[in-house]
XYZ file of C-alpha atoms in Angstrom:
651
model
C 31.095 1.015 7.281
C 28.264 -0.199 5.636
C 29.895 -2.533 3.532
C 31.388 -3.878 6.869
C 27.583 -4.327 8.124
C 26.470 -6.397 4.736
C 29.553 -8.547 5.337
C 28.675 -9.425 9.097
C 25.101 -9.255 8.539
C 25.210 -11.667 5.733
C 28.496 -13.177 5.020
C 29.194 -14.332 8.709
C 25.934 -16.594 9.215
C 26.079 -18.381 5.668
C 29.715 -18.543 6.233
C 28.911 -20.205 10.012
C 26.136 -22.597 8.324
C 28.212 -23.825 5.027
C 31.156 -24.742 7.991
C 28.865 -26.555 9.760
C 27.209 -28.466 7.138
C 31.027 -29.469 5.535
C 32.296 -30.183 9.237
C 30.082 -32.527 9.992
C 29.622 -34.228 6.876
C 33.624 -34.952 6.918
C 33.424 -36.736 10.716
C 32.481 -33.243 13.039
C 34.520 -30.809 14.453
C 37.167 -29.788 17.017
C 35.716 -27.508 20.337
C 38.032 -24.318 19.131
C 36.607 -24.615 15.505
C 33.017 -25.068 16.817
C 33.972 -22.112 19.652
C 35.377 -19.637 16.896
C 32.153 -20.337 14.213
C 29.922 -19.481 17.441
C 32.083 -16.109 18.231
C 31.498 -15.297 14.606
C 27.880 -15.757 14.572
C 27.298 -13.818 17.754
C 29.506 -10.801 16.317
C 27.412 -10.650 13.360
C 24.312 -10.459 14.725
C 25.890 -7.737 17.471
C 26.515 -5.989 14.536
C 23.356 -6.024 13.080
C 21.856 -4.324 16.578
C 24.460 -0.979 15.129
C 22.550 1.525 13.160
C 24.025 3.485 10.674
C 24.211 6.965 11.300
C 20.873 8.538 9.074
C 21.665 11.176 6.180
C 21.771 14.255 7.535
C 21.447 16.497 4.267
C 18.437 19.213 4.553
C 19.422 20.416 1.190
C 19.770 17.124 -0.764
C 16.219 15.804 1.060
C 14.820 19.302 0.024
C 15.998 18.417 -3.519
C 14.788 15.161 -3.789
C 11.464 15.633 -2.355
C 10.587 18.601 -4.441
C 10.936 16.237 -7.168
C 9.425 13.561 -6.479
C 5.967 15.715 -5.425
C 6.166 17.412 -9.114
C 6.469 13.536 -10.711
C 3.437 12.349 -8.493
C 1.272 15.976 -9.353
C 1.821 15.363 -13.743
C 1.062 11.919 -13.257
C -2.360 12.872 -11.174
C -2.886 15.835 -13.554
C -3.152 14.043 -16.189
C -5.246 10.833 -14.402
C -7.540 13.484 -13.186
C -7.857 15.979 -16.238
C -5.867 19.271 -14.888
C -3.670 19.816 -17.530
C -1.219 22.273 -16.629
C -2.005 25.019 -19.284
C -5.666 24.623 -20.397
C -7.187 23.558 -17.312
C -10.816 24.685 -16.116
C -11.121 28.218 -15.558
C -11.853 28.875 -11.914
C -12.008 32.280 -10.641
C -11.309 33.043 -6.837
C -13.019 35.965 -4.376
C -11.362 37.426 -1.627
C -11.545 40.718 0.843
C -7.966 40.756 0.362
C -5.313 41.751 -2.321
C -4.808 38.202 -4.148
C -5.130 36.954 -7.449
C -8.411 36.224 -9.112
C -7.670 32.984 -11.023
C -6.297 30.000 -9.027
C -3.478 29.359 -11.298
C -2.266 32.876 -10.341
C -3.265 31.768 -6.861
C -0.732 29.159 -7.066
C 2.326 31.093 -7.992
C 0.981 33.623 -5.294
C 1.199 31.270 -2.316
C 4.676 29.537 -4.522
C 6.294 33.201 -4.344
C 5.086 34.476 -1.107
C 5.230 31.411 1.232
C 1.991 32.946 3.076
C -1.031 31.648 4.505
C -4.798 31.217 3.218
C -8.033 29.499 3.487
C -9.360 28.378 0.530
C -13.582 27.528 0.476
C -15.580 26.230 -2.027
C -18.518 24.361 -2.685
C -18.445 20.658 -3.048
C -16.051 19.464 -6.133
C -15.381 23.304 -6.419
C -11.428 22.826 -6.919
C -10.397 22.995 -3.428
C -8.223 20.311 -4.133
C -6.938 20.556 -7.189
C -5.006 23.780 -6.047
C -2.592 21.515 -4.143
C -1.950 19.413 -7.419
C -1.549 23.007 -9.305
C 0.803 24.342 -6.827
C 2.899 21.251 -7.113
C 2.795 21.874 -10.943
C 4.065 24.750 -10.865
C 6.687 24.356 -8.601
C 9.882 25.303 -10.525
C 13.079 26.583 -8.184
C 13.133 24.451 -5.251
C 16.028 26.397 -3.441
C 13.409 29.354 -3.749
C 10.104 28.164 -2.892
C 8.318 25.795 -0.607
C 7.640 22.742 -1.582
C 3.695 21.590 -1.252
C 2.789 18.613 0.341
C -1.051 17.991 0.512
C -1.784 16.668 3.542
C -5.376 14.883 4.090
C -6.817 16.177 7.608
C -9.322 13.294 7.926
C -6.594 10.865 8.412
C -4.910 12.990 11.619
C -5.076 11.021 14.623
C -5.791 13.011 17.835
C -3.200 11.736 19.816
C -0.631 12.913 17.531
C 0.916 16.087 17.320
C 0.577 17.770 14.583
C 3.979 18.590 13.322
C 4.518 14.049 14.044
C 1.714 13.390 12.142
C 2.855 15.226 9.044
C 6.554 13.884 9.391
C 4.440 10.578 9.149
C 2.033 11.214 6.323
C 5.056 12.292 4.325
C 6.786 9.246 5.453
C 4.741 7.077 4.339
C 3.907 8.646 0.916
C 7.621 9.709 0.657
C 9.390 6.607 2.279
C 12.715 7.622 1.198
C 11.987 10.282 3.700
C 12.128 7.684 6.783
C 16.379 7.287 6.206
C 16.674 11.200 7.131
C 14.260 11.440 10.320
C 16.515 14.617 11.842
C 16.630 16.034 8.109
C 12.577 15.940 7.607
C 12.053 17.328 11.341
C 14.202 20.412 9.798
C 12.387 20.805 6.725
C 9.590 20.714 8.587
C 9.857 23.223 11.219
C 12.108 25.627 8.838
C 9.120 26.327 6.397
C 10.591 24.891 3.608
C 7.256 23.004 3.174
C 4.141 24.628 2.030
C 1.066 22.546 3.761
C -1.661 22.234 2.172
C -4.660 20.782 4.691
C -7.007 19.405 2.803
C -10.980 18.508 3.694
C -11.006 20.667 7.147
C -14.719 19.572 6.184
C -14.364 16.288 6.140
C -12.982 16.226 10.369
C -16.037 16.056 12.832
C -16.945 18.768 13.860
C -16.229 17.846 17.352
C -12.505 17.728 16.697
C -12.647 21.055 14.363
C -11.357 23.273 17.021
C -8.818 21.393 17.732
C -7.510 20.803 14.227
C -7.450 24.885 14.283
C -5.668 25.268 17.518
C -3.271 22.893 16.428
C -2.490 24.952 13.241
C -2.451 28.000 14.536
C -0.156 27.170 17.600
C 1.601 24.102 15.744
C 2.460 25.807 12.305
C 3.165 28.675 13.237
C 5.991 30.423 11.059
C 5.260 28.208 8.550
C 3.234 28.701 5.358
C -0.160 26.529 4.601
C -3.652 26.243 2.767
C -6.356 24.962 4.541
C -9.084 24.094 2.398
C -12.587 23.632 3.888
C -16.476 23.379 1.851
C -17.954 27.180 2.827
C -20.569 25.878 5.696
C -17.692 24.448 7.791
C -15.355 27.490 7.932
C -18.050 29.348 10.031
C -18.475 29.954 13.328
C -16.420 30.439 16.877
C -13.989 27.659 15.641
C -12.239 29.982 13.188
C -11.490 32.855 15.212
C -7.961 31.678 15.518
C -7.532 32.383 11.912
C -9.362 35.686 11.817
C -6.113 37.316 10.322
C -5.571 34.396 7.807
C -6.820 35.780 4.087
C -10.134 33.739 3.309
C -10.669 32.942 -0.737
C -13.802 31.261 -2.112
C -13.728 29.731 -5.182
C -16.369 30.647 -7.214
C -18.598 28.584 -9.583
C -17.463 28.192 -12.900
C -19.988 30.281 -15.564
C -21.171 28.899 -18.627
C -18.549 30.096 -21.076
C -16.038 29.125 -19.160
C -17.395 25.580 -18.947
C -18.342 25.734 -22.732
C -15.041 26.649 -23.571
C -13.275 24.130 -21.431
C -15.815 21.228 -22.716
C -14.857 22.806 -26.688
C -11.188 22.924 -26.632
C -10.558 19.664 -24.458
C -13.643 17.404 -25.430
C -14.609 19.147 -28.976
C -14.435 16.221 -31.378
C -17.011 14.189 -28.727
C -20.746 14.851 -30.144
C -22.043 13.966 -27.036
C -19.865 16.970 -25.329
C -20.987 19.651 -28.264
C -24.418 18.490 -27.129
C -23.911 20.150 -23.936
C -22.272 22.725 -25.260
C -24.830 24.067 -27.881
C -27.158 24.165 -24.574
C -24.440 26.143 -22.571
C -24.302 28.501 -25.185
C -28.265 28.405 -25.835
C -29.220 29.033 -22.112
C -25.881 30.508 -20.219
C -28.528 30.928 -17.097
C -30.505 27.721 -17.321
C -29.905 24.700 -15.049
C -27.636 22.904 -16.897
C -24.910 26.296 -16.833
C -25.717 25.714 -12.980
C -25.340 21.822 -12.318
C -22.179 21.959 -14.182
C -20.509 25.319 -12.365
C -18.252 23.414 -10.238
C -14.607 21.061 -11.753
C -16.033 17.860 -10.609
C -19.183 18.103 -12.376
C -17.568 19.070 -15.055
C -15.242 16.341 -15.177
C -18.072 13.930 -14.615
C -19.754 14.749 -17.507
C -17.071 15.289 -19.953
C -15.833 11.368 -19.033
C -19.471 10.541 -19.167
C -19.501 11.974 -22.173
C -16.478 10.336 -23.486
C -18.107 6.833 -22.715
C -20.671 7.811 -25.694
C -23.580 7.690 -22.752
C -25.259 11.098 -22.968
C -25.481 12.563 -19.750
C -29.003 13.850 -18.562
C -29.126 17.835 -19.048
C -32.861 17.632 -18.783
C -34.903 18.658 -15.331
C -33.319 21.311 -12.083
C -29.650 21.511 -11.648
C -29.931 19.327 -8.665
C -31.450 16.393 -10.774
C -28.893 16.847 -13.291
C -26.237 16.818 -10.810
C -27.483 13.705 -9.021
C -27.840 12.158 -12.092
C -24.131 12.631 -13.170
C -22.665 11.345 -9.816
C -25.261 7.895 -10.120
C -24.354 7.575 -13.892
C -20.625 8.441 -13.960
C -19.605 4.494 -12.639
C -21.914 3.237 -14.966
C -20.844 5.204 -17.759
C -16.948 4.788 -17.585
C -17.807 1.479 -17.138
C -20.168 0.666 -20.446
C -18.956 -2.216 -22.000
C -17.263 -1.293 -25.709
C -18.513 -3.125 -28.783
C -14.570 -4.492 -29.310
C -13.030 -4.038 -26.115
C -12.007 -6.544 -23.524
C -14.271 -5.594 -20.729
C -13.482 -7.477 -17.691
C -15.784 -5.630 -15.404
C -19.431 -5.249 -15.758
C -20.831 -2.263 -14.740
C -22.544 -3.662 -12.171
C -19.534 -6.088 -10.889
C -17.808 -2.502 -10.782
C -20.164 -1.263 -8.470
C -20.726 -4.034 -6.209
C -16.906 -3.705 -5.744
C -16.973 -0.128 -5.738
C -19.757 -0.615 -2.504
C -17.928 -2.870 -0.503
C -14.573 -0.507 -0.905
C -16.638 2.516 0.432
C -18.363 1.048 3.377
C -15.160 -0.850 4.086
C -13.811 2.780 3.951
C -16.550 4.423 6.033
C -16.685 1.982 8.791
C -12.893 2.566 9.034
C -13.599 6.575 9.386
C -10.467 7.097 6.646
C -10.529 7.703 2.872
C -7.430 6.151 2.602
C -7.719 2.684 1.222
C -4.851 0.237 1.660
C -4.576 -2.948 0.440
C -2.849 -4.333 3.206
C -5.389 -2.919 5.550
C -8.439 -5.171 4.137
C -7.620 -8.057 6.001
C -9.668 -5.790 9.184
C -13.169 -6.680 7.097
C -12.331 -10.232 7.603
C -13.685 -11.934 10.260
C -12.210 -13.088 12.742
C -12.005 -16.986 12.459
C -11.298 -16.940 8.713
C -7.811 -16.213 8.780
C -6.706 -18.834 10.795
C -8.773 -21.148 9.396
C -7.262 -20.142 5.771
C -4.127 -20.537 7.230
C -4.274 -24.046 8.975
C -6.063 -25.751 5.871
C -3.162 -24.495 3.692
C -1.065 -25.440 6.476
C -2.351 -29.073 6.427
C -2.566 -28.741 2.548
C 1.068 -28.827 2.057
C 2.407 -30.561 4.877
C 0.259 -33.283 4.758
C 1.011 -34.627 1.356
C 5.033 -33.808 1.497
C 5.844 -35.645 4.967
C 3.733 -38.389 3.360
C 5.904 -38.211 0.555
C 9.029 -38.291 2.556
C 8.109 -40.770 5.576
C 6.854 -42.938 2.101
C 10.786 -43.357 1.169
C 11.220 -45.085 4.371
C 8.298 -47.105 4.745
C 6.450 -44.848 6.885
C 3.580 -43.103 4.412
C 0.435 -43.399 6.436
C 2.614 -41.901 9.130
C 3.759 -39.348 7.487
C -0.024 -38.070 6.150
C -0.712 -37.971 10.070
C 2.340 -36.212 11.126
C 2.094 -33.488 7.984
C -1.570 -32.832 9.034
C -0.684 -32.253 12.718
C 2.153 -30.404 11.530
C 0.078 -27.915 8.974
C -2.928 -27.977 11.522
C -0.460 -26.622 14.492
C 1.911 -24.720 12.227
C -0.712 -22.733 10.632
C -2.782 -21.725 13.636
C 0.855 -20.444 15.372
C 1.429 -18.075 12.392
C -1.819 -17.261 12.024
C -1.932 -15.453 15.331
C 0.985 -13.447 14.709
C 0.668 -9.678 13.931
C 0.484 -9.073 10.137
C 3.947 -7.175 9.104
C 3.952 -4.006 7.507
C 4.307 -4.084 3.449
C 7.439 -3.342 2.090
C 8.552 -0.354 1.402
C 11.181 -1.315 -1.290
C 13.062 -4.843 -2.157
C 15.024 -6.342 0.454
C 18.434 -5.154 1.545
C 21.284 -7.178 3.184
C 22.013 -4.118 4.929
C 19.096 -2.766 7.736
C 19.258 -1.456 11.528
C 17.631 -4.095 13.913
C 16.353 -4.240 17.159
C 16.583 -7.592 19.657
C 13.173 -7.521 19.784
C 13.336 -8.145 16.173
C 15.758 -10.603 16.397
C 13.490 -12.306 19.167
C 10.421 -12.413 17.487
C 12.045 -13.487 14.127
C 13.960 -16.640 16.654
C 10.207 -17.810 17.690
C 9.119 -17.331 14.418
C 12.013 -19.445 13.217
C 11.237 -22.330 15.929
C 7.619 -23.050 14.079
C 9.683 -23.492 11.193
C 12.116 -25.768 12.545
C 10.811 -28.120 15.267
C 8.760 -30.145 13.096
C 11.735 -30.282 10.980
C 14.008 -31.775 14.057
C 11.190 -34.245 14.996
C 10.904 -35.912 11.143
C 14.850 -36.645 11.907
C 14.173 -37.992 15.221
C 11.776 -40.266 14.336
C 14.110 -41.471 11.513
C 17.869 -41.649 12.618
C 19.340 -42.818 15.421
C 20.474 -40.104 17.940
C 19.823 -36.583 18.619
C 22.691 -35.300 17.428
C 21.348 -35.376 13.512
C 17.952 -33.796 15.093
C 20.280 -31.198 16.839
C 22.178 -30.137 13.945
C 19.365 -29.941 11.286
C 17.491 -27.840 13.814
C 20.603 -25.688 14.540
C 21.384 -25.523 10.489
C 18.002 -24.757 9.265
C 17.241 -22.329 12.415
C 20.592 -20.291 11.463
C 19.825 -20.470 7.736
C 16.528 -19.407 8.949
C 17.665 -16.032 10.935
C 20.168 -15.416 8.384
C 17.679 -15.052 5.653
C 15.220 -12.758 7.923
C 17.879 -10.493 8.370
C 18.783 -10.293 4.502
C 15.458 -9.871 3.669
C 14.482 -7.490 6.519
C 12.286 -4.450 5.159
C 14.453 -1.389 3.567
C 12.810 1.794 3.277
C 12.503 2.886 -0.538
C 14.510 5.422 -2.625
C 11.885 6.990 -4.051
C 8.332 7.752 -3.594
C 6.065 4.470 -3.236
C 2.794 3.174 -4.780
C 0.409 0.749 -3.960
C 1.530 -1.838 -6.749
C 5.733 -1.160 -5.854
C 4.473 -1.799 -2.278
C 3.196 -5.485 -2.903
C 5.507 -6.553 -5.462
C 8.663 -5.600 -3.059
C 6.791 -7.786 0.100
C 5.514 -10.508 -2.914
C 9.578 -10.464 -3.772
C 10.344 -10.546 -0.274
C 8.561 -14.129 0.716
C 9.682 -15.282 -3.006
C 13.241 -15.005 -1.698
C 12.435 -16.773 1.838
C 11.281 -19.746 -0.629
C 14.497 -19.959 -2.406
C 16.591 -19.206 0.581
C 14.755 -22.090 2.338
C 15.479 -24.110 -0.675
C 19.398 -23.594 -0.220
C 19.514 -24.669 3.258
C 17.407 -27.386 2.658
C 19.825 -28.798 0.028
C 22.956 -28.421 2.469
C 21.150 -30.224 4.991
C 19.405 -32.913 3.052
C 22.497 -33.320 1.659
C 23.802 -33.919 4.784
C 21.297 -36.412 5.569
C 21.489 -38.751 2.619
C 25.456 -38.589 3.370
C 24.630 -40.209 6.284
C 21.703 -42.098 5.592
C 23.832 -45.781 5.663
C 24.543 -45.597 9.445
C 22.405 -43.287 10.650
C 18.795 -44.284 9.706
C 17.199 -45.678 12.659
C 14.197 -47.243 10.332
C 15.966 -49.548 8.356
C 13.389 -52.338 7.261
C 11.863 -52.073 3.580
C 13.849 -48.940 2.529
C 14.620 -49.228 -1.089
C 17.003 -46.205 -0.129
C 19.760 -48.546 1.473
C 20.015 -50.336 -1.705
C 21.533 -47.382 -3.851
C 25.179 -45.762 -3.528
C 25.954 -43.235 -1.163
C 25.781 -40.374 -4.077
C 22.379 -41.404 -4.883
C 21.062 -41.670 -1.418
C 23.027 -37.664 -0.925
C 21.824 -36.531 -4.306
C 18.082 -38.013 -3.064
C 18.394 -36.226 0.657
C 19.116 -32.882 -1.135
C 16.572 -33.341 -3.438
C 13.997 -33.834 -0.137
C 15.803 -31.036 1.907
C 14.801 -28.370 -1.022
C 11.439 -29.470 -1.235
C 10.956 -29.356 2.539
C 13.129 -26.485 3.157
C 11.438 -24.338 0.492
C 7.902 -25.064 2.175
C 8.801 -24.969 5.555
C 10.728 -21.247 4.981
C 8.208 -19.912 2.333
C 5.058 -20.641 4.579
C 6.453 -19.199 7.521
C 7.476 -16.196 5.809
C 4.290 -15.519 3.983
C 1.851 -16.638 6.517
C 2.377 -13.127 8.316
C 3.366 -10.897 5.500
C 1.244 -8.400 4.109
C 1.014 -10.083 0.969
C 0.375 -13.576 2.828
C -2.307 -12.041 4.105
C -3.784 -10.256 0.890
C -3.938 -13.553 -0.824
C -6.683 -15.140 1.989
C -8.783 -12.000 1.677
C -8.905 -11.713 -2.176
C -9.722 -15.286 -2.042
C -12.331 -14.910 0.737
C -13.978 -11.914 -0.890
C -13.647 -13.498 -4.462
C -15.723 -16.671 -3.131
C -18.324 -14.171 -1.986
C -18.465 -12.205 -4.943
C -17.572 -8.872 -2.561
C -14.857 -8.415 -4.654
C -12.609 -9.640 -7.465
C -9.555 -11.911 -7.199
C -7.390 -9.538 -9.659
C -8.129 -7.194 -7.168
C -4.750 -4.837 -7.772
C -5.711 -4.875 -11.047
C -9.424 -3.689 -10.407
C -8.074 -0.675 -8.345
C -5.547 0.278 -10.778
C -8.154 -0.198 -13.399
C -10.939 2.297 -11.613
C -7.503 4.536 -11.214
C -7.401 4.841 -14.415
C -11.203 5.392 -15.119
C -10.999 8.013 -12.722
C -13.005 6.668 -10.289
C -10.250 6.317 -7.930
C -7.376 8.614 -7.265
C -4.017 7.909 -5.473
C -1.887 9.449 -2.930
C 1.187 7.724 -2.389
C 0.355 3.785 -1.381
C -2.809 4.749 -0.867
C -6.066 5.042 -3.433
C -8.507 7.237 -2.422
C -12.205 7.751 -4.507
C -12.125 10.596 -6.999
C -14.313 12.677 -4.430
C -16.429 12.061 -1.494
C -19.753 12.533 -3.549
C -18.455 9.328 -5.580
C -17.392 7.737 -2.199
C -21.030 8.449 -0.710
C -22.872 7.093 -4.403
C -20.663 3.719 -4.165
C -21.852 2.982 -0.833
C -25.580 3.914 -1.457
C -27.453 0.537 -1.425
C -28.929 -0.097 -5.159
C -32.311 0.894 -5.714
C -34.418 -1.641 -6.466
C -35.657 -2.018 -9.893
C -39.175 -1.536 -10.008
C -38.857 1.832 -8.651
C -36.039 3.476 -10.620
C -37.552 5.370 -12.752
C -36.250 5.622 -16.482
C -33.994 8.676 -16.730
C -35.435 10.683 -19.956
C -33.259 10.770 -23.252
C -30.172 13.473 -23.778
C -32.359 16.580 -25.592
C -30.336 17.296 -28.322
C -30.489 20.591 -30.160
């Protein structure tokens, strides 16, 4: 059946276009030829309005997923310095029988599929027990599989069981092709849910977020993890029978001992701890009792920049979270540093007030185009419109005689064109690389027709203006508006077959409009073609034409050459003006100009990824922690009153 769907999907149009082209180039066609290519056009795209009947396989989903979270958890582990067997010792406290170590916390909640709130102090490893648990996750047909799911990004008006089918969805996209499949995984416990950040949800919408859990997720096991001072009070008496565990600050040896066998050959990191060892009660044992601080200062450490252990544990601590971007960014003697540290946190800023004024710590890189303002995207759009057009109609009107005409008709053309696709709703990244096969809708199909018309009514007034009739107007239009269709619904968005990241996601929508160019290109050459086959008694502009001096192959071979170029453009812009990667383009390059951000952008995020600045979930980045989020967005302070931090004491 599928195969079937590619063939009248695909097949059927270019068939119905290649007929047309050859057809009328030989002297037209008869009304039951022209009557049967119709019938097989409208059948294929009939057929395209047939979905496929979903995968239906709890098991296999169950299967997949599992492993897919384990790849995604040892690729974070190591990113964020959890290794699975000599990670940083963190005890746990509870009123109830559970383990004492969250390792053996893990395999607990692994074994039992129960319930439990887990609170902590800031950077205490609240989250890191959802990337253990996923480490640790062995026999899928016996355990639940965990699925951290970030509670400041639930929207209200969704229920909660929807908005965790959609979280997954789009971290898991392979997930979309098996909606009744996920809906049973979901409500059959087969997922262990791990809410992360209750903190982090006003505390306005706190009760709800508890209702919802209780009522919602009921039967089903989960860890919700919340800082201490937020897990108080009448909201939580909906829990009251849940088992509460506090992790508890990390003591000195533990952190000495970590620092020794992880970060032992780094004499920065034996600095710190000779004074762990020296003063096991003193404030730097206390600034550094929690994983993130810990982490902080071992990378800071690692950069050769001695942290400051000098002053109370809250100086110390404030002085790691203000000198950890600096630090992982020092420029190296002979590296290639392509970020300063303070282009790194200018960057850094605008990211975390762009994320803050959005009220999400999810940053998407097709989501940026919301700082731009308003007018700037359309302008963008109509000067690249104008841009292109301009100079290639005066290029092509210039073969007939016609040049200044042509600059005046390629500007209107751009000027129009670009303000029409600049008003149209950006389109969702894609997921994966195009597929000939996908389930439409009409009102896909409709929007992708008017979408098609910008493309081709300039197109149909160039051949008006040069041949004599409508009826080569008529049939370019018809040709290139088919071709047009045709290639939207071969490159239509495909969900993924495996988990996506932020870079798959923009090369697969970058491939996407890549395609649309060539595909533009192809039907530009059949109907060019076309054209220059004609181009002795057709042209309606015949005075000064150097092109009714040469043979008919020339003036064909010259037409297709013209139809590519135009074709190409006319496809490609159309395509990309909307896309998500259309639209990343104009705000790297408007952010670039104003130094907000850099143009390599991708490569910036990826680059702070791997600094460990930045983590990622899915598509999405997200900053290491919200301490690091908060510190980005702080406005600098201004020289003259930063005060010099004192030297490293060493011992």
């Amino acid at each position: 059946m599928r195969r079937l769907q590619t063939a009248l999907l695909v097949i059927l149009p270019l068939a119905f276009v290649i007929l047309a082209v050859v057809r009328l180039a030989v002297g037209g066609w008869s009304n039951v030829e022209a009557v049967i290519a119709a019938a097989a056009l409208v059948v294929a795209y009939i057929g395209t309005l047939r979905g496929t009947r979903p995968s239906d396989d709890t098991s296999d989903l169950a299967d997949r997923l599992a492993d897919e979270v384990m790849q995604a958890a040892r690729r974070e582990a190591g990113n964020r310095d959890v290794p699975h067997s000599r990670g940083i010792p963190i005890r746990c406290q509870s009123g109830h029988p559970l383990p004492a170590t969250i390792e053996e916390l893990a395999d607990h909640l692994l074994t039992t599929k129960g319930r439990v709130v887990v609170t902590g102090e800031r950077g205490s490893g609240k989250t890191t027990l959802g990337l253990l648990l996923a480490l640790r996750l062995s026999s899928v047909r016996h355990r639940p599989i965990p699925v951290t799911l970030p509670l400041s990004s639930w929207e209200p008006q969704l229920a909660l069981r929807e908005w965790v089918a959609l979280r997954l969805a789009a971290e898991y996209p392979f997930l979309r092709a098996a909606p009744l499949a996920l809906e049973r995984l979901i409500r059959g416990g087969s997922l262990l849910a791990v809410f992360d950040g209750f903190d982090e949800v006003p505390p306005a919408r706190r009760a709800e977020v508890v209702r919802a859990i209780d009522e919602d997720w009921s039967g089903s096991p989960y860890v919700l993890t919340s800082r201490v001072e937020a897990f108080t009070g009448p909201v939580t008496r909906r829990l009251a029978g849940t088992p509460v565990v506090r992790l508890l600050p990390v003591d000195a040896a533990g952190i000495a001992g970590y620092l020794e066998s992880r970060w032992g050959d780094v004499p920065e990191a034996a600095t710190l701890v000779a004074r762990l060892r020296a003063e096991p009660d003193g404030p730097l044992a206390e600034a550094l009792d929690t994983p993130l601080m810990i982490f902080l200062a071992a990378r800071i450490c690692e950069s050769g920049h001695p942290p400051r252990i000098d002053g109370t544990a809250t100086r110390i601590r404030q002085s790691l979270v203000a000198g950890f971007v600096p630090a992982v960014y020092r420029p190296e003697p002979e590296a290639d540093q392509r970020w300063t540290p303070d282009e790194a946190a200018r960057y850094l800023r605008f990211l975390a007030d762009f994320l803050r004024r959005r009220g999400t710590g999810d940053l998407a890189w097709w989501e940026l185009h919301h700082a731009v303002p308003r007018a700037v995207l359309p302008a963008f759009q109509t000067v690249l419109g104008m841009a292109i057009f301009g100079p290639l109609c005066a290029a092509e009107f210039a073969l007939f005689g016609l040049g200044q005409v042509g600059w005046w008709f390629g500007l209107a053309v751009g000027l129009a064109g670009g303000f029409a696709v600049s008003l149209a709703r950006q389109h969702y990244p894609r997921e994966a690389r195009p597929k000939l096969r996908k389930t439409l809708t009409r009102r896909y199909l409709l929007r992708r027709l008017g979408q098609g018309l910008v493309c081709v009514v300039p197109g149909m007034v160039i051949v008006l203006v040069l041949y004599d009739g409508v009826t080569f107007a008529l049939t370019e239009g018809a040709v290139f508006l088919l071709g047009f269709l045709a290639a939207s619904l071969a490159l239509a968005p495909a969900n993924a077959d495996k988990a996506g990241t932020p870079d798959g996601f923009l090369r697969n929508d970058r491939a996407a409009v890549l395609l649309a160019f060539t595909a533009g290109g192809l039907v530009g050459l059949a109907v060019g073609a076309y054209l220059g086959w004609w181009m002795e008694s057709g042209l309606r502009v015949r005075d000064h034409v150097l092109l009714l001096t040469l043979d008919r192959w020339q003036q064909t071979l010259i037409g297709a050459a013209g139809g590519v170029v135009l074709g190409a453009a006319g496809f490609g812009v159309t395509m990309m003006a909307p896309s998500a990667w259309g639209r990343f383009i104009n705000v790297r390059i408007w952010y670039a100009s104003r130094r907000a951000l850099p143009l390599r952008l991708m490569a910036f995020l990826h680059d702070a990824y791997e600094r460990g600045v930045l983590r990622r979930t899915g598509p999405y980045y997200q900053f290491r922690h919200e301490l690091l989020q908060d510190q980005a967005a702080a406005e600098p302070a201004p020289p003259e009153s930063a005060a010099p931090a004192p030297p490293a004491t060493k011992l």
